[in-house]
Amino acid sequence: MLPIYTRMDKKQLIILVVGSGGREHALVWKLAQSKKVKKIFCAPGNAGTSLFAQNIPIDSTDIKGLANFVRKEKIHLTFVGPEAPLIDGIVDKFRKNKLAIIGPTRKAARIEGSKVFAKKLMAKYSIPTAKFRVFTDFKKAVSFVKSSKYPLVIKADGQCLGKGVMVAENYKVANKFLKKLLIDKIFGMSGEKVVIEECLTGQEVSFMAVTDGKNFVSFLPSQDHKRAFDFDLGPNTGGLGAYSPVPYLNKKLQKRIEEIIIAPTIQALRQEKCLFQGILYPGLILTTDGPKVLEFNCRFGDPETQPVLFLLKTDLIDVFEAILKKQIYKLKLSWAKGFALCVVIASKDYPGKYEKGKIIHFARATLTKGVVVFHSGTKNIGDKIVTSGGRVLGITARGKTLKIAIKNAYQAISKKDVHFQNMHYRHDIGQKGLNKKLWQTA
Ligand code: AMP
Ligand code: GLY
């Protein structure tokens, strides 16, 4: 049995949030509003998390270091933001040491850690996804792509820092990528197996749900913007903006997604003895054949978490407690009316090579009502805040309508309320949510 903290009614909890992105700043920001939280640590955190939490210089993948710190500081509960420590088994290690933690075990986190595992699970349990084949042998893979229709999608099995997926337009490109994975092994073991799948078209949405392994409650749906430039051009990034909820994803479609994707996946993982507890987040595509899974994530999305938590009225500790006590069936989430939108400000040339150490000037944005600036790649140097990553800030705003949320977020940027040299951002975040035509398949 986990040592669950005792009196939840008192402001007495000490929490550790693991990670250092915009998602973790949003988590820390939300936890700081809880009536039940006394102190928050963030490892390693960023300049934004340091406003609400004590940053601790322990890397999010240093599981042993984190466990020692939790023991030393008598931390009641740890929440893990990024996938890497979950895939590496942080939950298993903490549980073994009787430390309370939220997230899937190593076995359950394979749903994100291994595309082959996820695809085979979906095939076995009839969860809708793109048709696929798995290959380990270069010659066999090449002979398959030679006779395939294009475009098709090639995915490395494991984690490749966002570079493991290729939408191949023709045989030449497919052959080259397969060679990189299976012969040159540029991603090492992560690319030793590949999934080759049909290319689907439709709007992509992020559908996050919280589960105790048996029951679940969905968060508001959101939409990420993964490409680097306006109109979805340029390379794939970690996500350059998101909004929530998605206007054309109606209640009926949400229910269908829950019935044909979320519920059967949680059930499948239980049946496979990989009980999944935490945040299950499938990346979906809404095709003319209905919603299908592009990939599974075993954690909150970044930047989707920023607008979603911005609208969540429920105390996050109540959500965590429901997971730990396996009482998700009792959990009801309550939401602020309207929409929220997060525009990510990135370093020029991200996701390629980019410069760091640019001084960030903050003016009114941090003071504007209804706007929150979540930090990602930032750090404190003396009394200055400087850039330290590709994605730097997430200007997050609310509005009664999506249109107003868009206006509010961009106004905060155009007034130069935040600024650093060579900053880059997309100008069309949220526009897809206003264009009904795009959602006709849904
Ligand atoms: P993944 O890491 O699997 O989400 O893939 C990254 C991105 O590649 C997705 O967000 C999609 O834009 C694209 N993608 C992945 N799989 C497919 C597919 N089967 N059809 C079309 N696009 C895909
Ligand atoms: N926004 C995409 C992700 O969190 O994986």
Coordinates of C-alpha atoms and ligand atoms in Angstrom, one line a residue, residues 115 130 153 155 165 167 197-200 204 226 236 285 294-295, ligand 1:
K115 CA 5.2 2.1 -31.2
A130 CA -3.8 3.2 -39.4
V153 CA 4.5 6.7 -42.9
K155 CA 8.1 5.2 -37.6
V165 CA 8.6 9.6 -37.8
V167 CA 5.9 10.8 -43.9
E197 CA 1.7 2.5 -41.9
E198 CA -0.8 4.0 -44.2
C199 CA -1.0 7.8 -44.3
L200 CA -4.2 9.2 -42.9
E204 CA -5.4 16.0 -35.5
K226 CA 3.2 20.7 -34.6
N236 CA 7.7 18.9 -37.0
I285 CA -6.8 12.0 -36.4
L294 CA -1.9 8.2 -34.6
E295 CA 0.1 7.6 -31.4
Ligands
AMP1 P1 3.6 10.5 -34.0 O1 4.9 10.7 -33.2 O2 3.2 9.1 -34.3 O3 2.4 11.3 -33.5 O4 3.8 11.2 -35.4 C1 4.2 12.6 -35.5 C2 3.3 13.3 -36.5 O5 3.4 12.6 -37.8 C3 1.8 13.2 -36.2 O6 1.4 14.3 -35.4 C4 1.2 13.4 -37.6 O7 1.2 14.7 -38.0 C5 2.2 12.6 -38.4 N1 1.7 11.2 -38.6 C6 2.0 10.1 -37.8 N2 1.3 9.0 -38.3 C7 0.6 9.4 -39.3 C8 -0.3 8.7 -40.2 N3 -0.5 7.4 -40.1 N4 -0.9 9.4 -41.2 C9 -0.6 10.7 -41.3 N5 0.2 11.4 -40.5 C10 0.8 10.8 -39.5

